[in-house]
Short mmCIF file of C-alpha atoms and ligand atoms in Angstrom, two decimals:
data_model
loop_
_atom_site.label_atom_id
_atom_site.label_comp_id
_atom_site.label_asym_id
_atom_site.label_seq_id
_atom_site.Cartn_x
_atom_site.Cartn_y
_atom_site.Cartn_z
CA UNK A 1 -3.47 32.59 -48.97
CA UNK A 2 -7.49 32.75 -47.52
CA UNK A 3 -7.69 29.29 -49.22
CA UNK A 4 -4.67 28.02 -47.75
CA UNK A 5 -5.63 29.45 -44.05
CA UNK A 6 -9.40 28.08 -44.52
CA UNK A 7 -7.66 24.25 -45.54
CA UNK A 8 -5.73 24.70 -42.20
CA UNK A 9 -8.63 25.40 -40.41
CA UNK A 10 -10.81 22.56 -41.68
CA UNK A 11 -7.87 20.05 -41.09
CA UNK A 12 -7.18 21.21 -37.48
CA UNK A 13 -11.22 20.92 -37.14
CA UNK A 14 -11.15 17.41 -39.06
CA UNK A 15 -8.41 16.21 -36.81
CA UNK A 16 -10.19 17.39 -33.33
CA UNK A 17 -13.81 15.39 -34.65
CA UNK A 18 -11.67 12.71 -35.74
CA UNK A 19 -9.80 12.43 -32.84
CA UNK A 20 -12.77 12.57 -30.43
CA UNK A 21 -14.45 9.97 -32.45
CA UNK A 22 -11.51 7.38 -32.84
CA UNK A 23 -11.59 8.13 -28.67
CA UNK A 24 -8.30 9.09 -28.45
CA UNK A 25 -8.56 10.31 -25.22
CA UNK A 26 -9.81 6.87 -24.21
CA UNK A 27 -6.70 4.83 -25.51
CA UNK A 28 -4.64 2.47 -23.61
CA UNK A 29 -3.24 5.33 -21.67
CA UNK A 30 -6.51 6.79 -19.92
CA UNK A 31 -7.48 3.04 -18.40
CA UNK A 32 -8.10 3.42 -14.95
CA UNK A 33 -4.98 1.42 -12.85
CA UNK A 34 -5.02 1.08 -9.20
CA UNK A 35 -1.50 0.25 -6.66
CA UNK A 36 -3.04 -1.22 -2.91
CA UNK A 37 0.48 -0.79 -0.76
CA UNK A 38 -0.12 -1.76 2.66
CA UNK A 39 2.69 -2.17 5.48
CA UNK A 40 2.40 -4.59 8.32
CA UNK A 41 1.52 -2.86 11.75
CA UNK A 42 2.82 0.36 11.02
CA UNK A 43 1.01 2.88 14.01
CA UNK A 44 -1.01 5.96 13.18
CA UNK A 45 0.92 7.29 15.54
CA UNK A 46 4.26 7.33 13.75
CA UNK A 47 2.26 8.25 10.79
CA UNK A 48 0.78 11.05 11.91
CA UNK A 49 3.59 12.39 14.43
CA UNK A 50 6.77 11.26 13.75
CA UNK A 51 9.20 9.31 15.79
CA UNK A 52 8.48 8.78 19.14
CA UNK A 53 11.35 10.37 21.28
CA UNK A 54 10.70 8.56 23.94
CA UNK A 55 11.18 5.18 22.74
CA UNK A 56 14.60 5.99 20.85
CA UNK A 57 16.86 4.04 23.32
CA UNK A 58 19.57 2.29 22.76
CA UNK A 59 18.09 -0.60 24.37
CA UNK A 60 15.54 -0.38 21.80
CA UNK A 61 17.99 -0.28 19.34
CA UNK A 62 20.02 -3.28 18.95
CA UNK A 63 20.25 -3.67 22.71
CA UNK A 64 23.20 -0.86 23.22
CA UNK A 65 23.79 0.95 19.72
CA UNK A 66 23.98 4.30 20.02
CA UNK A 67 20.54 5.84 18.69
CA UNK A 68 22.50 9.65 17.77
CA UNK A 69 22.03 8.83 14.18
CA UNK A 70 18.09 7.91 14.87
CA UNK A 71 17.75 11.24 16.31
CA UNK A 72 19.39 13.32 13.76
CA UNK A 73 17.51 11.69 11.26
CA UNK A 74 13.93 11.81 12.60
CA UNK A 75 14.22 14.07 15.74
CA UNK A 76 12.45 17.77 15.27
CA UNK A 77 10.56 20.35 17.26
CA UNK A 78 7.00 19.75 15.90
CA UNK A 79 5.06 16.38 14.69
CA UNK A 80 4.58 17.87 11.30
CA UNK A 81 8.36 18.36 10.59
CA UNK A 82 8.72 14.44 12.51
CA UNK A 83 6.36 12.91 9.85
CA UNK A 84 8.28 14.51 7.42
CA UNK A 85 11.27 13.45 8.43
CA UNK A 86 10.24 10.10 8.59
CA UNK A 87 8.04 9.52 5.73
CA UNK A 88 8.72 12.31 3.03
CA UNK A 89 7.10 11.39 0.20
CA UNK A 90 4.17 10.69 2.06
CA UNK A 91 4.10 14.13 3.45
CA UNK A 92 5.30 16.34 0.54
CA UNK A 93 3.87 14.58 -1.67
CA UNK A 94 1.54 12.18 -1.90
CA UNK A 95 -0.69 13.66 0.77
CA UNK A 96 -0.59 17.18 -0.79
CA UNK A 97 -2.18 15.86 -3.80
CA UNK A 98 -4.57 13.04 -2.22
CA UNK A 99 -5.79 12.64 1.02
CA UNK A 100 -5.25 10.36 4.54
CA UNK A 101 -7.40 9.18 6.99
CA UNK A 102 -6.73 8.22 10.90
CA UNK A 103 -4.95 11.44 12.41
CA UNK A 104 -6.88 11.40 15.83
CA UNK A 105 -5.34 14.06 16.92
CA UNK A 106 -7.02 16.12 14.38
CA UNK A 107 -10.31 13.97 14.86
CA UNK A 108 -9.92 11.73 12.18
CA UNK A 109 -10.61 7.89 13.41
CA UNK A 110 -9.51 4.81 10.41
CA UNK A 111 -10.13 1.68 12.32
CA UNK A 112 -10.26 -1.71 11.27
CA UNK A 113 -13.81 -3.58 12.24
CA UNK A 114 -12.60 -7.01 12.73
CA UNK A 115 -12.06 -7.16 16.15
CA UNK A 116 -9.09 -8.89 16.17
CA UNK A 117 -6.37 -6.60 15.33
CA UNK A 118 -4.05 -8.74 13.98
CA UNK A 119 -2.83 -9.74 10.24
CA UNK A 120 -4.89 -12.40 8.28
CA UNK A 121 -8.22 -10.87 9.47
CA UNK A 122 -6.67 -7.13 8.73
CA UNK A 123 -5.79 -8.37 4.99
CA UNK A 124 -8.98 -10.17 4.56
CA UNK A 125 -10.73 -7.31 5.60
CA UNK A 126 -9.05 -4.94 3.76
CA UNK A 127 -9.53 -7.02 0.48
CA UNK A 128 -13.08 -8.77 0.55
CA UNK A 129 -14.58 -5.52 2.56
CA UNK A 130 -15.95 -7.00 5.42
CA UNK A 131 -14.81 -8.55 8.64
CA UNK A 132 -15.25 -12.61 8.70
CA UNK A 133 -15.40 -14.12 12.06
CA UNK A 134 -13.92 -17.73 10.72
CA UNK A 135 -10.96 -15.69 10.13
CA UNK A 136 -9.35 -16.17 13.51
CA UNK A 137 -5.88 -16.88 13.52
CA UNK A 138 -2.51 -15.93 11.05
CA UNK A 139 -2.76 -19.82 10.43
CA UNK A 140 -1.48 -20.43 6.41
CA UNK A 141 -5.02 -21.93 5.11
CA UNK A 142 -6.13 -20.70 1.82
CA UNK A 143 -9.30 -18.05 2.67
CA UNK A 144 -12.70 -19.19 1.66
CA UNK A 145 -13.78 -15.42 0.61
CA UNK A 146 -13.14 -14.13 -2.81
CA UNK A 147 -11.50 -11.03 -2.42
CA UNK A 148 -11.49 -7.87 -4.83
CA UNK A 149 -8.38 -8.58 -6.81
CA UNK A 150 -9.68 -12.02 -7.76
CA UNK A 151 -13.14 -10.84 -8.87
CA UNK A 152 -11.21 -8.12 -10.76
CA UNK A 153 -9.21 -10.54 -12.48
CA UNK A 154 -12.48 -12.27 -14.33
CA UNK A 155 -13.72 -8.89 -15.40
CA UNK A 156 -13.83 -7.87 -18.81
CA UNK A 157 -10.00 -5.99 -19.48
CA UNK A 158 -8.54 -7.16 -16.27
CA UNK A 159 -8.23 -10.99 -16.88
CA UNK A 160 -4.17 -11.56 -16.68
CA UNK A 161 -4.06 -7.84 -15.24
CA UNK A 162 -3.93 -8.07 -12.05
CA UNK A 163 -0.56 -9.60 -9.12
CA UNK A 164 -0.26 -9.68 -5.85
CA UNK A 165 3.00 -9.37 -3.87
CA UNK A 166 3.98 -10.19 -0.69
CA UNK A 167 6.41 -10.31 1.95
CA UNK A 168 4.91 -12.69 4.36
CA UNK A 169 4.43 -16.09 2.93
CA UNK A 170 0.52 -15.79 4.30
CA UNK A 171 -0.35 -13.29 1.50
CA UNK A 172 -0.20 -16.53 -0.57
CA UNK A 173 -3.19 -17.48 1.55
CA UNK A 174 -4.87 -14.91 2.09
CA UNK A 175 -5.41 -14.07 -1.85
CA UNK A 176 -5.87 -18.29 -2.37
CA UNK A 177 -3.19 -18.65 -4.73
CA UNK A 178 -4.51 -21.79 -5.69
CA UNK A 179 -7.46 -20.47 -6.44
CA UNK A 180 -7.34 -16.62 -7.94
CA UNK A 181 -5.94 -17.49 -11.02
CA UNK A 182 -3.04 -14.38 -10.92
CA UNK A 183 0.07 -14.67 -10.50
CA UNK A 184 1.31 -14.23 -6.61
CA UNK A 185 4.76 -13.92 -5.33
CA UNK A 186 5.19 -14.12 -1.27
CA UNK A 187 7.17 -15.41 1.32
CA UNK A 188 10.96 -16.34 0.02
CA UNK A 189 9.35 -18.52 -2.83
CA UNK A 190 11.49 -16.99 -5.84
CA UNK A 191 9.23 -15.55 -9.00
CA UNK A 192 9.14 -17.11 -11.87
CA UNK A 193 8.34 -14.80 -14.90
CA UNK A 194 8.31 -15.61 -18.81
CA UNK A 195 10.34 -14.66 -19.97
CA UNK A 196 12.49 -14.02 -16.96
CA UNK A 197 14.67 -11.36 -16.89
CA UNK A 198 18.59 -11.07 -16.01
CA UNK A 199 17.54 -8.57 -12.75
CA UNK A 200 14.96 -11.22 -11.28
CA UNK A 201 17.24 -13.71 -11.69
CA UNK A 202 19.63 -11.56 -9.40
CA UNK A 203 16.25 -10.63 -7.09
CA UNK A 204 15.11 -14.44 -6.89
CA UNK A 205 18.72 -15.12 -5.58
CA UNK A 206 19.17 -11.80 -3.35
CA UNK A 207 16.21 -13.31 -1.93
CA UNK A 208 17.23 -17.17 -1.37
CA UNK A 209 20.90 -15.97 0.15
CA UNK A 210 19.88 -12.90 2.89
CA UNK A 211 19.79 -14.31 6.18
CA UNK A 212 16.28 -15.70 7.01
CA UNK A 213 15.80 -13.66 10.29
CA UNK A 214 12.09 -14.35 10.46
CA UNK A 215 10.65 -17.92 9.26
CA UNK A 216 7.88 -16.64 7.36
CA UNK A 217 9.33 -13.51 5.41
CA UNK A 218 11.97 -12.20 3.99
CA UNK A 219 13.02 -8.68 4.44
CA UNK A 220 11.05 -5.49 2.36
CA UNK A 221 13.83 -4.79 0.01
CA UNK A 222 14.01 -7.96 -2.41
CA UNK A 223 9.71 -8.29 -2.60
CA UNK A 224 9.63 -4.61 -3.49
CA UNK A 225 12.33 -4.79 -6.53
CA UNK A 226 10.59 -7.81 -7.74
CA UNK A 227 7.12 -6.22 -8.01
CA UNK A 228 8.68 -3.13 -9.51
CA UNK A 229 10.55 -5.87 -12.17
CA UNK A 230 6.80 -7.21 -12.69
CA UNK A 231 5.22 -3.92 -13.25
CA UNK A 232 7.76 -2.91 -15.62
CA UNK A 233 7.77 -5.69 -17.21
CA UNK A 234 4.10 -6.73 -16.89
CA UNK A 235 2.62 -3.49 -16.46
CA UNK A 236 -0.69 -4.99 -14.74
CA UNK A 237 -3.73 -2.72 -14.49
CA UNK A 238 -4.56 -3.91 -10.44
CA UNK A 239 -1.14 -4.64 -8.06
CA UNK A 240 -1.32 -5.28 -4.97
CA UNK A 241 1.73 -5.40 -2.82
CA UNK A 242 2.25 -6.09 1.19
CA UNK A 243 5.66 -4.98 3.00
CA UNK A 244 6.06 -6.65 6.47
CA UNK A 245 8.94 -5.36 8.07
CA UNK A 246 7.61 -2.82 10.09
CA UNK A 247 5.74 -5.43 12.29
CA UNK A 248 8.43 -7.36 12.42
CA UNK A 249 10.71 -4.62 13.55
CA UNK A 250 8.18 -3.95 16.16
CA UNK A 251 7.57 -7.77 17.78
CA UNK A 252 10.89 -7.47 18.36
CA UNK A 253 10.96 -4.65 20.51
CA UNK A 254 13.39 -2.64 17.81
CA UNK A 255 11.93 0.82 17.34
CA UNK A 256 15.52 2.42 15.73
CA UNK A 257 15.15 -0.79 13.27
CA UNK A 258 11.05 -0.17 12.94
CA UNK A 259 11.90 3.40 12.17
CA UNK A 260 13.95 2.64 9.44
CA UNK A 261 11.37 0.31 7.83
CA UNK A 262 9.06 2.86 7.77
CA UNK A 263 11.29 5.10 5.92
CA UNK A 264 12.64 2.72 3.69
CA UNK A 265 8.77 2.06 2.94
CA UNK A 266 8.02 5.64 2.26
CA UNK A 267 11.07 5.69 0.10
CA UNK A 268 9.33 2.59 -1.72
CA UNK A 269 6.41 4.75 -2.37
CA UNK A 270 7.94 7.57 -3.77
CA UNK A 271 10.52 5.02 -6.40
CA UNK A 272 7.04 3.50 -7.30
CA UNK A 273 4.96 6.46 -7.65
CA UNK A 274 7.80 7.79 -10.11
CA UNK A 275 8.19 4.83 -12.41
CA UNK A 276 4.57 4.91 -12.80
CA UNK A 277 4.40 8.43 -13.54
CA UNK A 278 7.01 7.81 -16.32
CA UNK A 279 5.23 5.14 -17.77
CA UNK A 280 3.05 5.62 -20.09
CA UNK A 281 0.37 3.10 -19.54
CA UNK A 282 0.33 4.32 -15.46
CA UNK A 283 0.72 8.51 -16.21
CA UNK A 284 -2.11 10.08 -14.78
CA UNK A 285 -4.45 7.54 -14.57
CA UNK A 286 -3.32 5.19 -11.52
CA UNK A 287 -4.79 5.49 -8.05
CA UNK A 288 -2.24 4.70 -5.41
CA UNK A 289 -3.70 3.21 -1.54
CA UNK A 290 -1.17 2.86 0.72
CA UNK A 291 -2.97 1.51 4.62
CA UNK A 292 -1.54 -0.67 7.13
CA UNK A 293 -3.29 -4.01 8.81
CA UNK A 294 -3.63 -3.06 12.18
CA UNK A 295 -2.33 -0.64 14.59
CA UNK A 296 -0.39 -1.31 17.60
CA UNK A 297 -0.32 -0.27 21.61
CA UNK A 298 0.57 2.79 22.50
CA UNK A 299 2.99 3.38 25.87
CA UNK A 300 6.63 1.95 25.91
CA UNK A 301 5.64 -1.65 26.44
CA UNK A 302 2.51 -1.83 24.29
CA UNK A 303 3.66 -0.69 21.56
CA UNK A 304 5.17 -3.60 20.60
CA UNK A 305 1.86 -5.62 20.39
CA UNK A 306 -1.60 -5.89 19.00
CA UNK A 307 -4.53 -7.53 19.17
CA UNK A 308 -7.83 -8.30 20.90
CA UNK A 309 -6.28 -7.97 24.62
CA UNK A 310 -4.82 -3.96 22.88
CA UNK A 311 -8.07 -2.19 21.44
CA UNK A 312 -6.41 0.75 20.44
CA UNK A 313 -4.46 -1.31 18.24
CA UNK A 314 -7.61 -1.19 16.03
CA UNK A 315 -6.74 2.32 14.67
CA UNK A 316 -5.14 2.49 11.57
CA UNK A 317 -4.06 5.51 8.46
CA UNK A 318 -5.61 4.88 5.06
CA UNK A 319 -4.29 7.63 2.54
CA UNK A 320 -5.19 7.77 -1.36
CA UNK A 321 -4.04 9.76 -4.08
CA UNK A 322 -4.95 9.38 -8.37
CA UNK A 323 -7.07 11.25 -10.70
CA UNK A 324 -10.19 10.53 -9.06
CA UNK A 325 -9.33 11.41 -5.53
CA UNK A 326 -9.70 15.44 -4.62
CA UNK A 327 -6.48 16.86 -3.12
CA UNK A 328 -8.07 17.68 0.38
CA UNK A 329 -5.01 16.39 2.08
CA UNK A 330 -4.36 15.47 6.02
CA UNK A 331 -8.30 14.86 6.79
CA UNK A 332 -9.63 16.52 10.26
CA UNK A 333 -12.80 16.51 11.55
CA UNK A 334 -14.22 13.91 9.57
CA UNK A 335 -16.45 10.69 10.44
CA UNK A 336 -14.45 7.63 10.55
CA UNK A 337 -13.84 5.32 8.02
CA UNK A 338 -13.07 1.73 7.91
CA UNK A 339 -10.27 -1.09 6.62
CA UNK A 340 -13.94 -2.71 5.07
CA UNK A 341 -14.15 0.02 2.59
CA UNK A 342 -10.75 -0.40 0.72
CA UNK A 343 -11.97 -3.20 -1.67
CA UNK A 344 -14.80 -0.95 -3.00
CA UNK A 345 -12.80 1.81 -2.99
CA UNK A 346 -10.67 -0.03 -5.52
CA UNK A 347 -13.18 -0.98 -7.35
CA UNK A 348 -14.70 2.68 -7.72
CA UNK A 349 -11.16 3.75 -9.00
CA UNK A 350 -11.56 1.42 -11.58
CA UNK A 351 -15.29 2.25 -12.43
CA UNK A 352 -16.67 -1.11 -11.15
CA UNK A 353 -19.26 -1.91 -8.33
CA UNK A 354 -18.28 -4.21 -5.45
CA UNK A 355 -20.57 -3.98 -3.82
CA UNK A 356 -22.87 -5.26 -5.91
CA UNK A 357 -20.71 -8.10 -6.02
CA UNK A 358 -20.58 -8.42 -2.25
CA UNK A 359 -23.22 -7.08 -0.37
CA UNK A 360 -21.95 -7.18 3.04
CA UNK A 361 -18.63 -5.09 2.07
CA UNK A 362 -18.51 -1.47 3.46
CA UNK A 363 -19.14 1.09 0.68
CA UNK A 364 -16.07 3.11 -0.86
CA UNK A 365 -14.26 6.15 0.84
CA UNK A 366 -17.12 8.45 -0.69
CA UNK A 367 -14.51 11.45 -0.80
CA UNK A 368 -11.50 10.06 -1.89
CA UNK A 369 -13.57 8.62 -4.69
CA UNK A 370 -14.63 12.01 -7.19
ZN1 LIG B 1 -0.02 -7.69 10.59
#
């Protein structure tokens, strides 16, 4: 029996040196992944406090609907039980185990450092890590910088591992699809996969037959299904996807409608964060950042708009949650942080150095980065 027990002994021992040899804690599985969400123009100050009751009319509605659904949904006493209401997952969830940035009511400023406060330079920004003054208009021209995801894509175990997804069809630009060498899917161009698959068929024409109420981008709904098609399909390493509605919502002076975007996008986040987790190539070892491009006005006219002519509409949320990010959650009383250190923040999460790449990007989000 002593000789039996001893055998077991030296095969459990064999299998743990073995095993720590043959790196199996460094298979396929442990790879670092990383998720950039970001939603167009969605305010801190939804973020942070909920629904605004003040601008839940019904003229801010569809010019006249009644809003007594809006305010059942999102209405409560305090602006932690709004928040929740409005973006769940973000708030039981995600934030619990990670950490957000741009609560100023707590003393936590996110900004962006462009100066314009608008999309193109917000995206740029946000994914070459540093403001570029050529960068002056939403205008559809393929950008000169080389952002993070296409650097990423020519490193060693990322080449064919990284996508980028977008509502607006400027995404396309702003990444240089002609250039970046990944695949990119934005604006209400359908994707074409190989092989494709019966449910992007059905996406790619979901797409193509919703009304086009904005020229430039479809709604949320059909762009997020089709990334989540790609990553299951796919399952690339970097993603990168952009959501638009919420700006959209907003230009138009809908706040009930802008609302529901922003749920709908935390909603997003949580059927994401989910798959992932049940995947194993994504389980425990995917960082998920989820910002926004700008920031808005605040008041009942300005917050409609943004730009250089609304300063405030610099401010901006970053949050981040993974393996490598301590669970500190709703940041206060912290030095501000900026849109320019996302893309080495990404980078981090995957072990690599952008800023060694790119000197003038800002350096990563030191604690959300173990
Ligand atoms: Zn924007």
């Amino acid at each position: 029996m002593l000789q039996v027990a001893a055998r077991v002994v030296v095969f459990v021992l064999w299998l743990v040196v073995a095993g720590g040899a043959r790196g199996w804690s460094q298979d396929a599985g442990a790879e670092p992944h990383v998720i950039l969400v970001m939603t167009d123009g969605l305010r801190w100050q939804e973020v942070f406090r909920g629904a605004d009751e003040s601008l839940v009319t019904p003229k801010r509605y569809y010019n006249g609907r009644s809003v007594k659904e809006l305010q059942k949904k999102y209405f409560a006493a305090t602006a932690e039980e709004r928040r929740e209401r409005l973006m769940p997952f973000l708030w039981k969830t995600m934030i619990p185990q990670g950490q957000i940035y741009g609560d100023r009511d707590e003393h936590s400023d996110a900004s962006v450092t462009n100066g314009f406060n608008f999309s193109y330079p917000g995206y740029n920004e946000t994914l070459t890590g540093h403001a570029d003054p050529r960068i002056n208009s939403n205008d559809n021209v393929p950008n000169p910088n080389v952002t993070v995801l296409e650097w990423l894509n020519e490193q060693p175990g990322f080449q064919g591992q990284v996508a980028a997804f977008g509502a607006g069809n400027v995404i396309a630009a702003i990444v240089n699809a002609g250039r970046c060498g990944f695949p990119v899917d934005a604006g209400y161009d359908p994707l074409m996969m190989t092989p494709m698959t019966p449910r992007l068929e059905e996406l790619n024409s979901v797409r193509a037959e919703t009304p086009q109420v904005w020229d430039e981008e479809p709604f949320d709904a059909p762009v997020f299904y089709t990334a989540m098609e790609y990553i299951k399909e796919k399952k690339p390493r970097v993603l990168f996807l952009s959501l638009g509605e919420t700006d959209d919502w907003a230009h138009a002076g809908n706040y009930g409608e802008y609302l529901n975007a922003a749920n709908r996008v935390d909603s997003y986040l949580e059927q994401l964060w989910k798959t992932l987790q049940a995947m194993p190539e994504y389980a425990g070892n995917t960082s998920l950042i989820f910002l926004t491009d700008h920031g808005r006005g605040s008041g009942p006219k300005d917050w409609t708009s943004h730009g250089q002519k609304i300063p405030d509409s610099k401010y901006i949320f970053m949050g981040f949650v993974g393996p490598k990010t301590p669970a500190m959650g709703n940041r206060a009383n912290v030095g501000a942080v900026t849109q320019s250190q996302v893309a080495a923040t990404v980078a981090k999460y995957l072990g690599l150095d952008w800023n060694a790449e790119e000197p003038k990007a800002g350096l990563p989000v030191a604690v959300a980065v173990r």
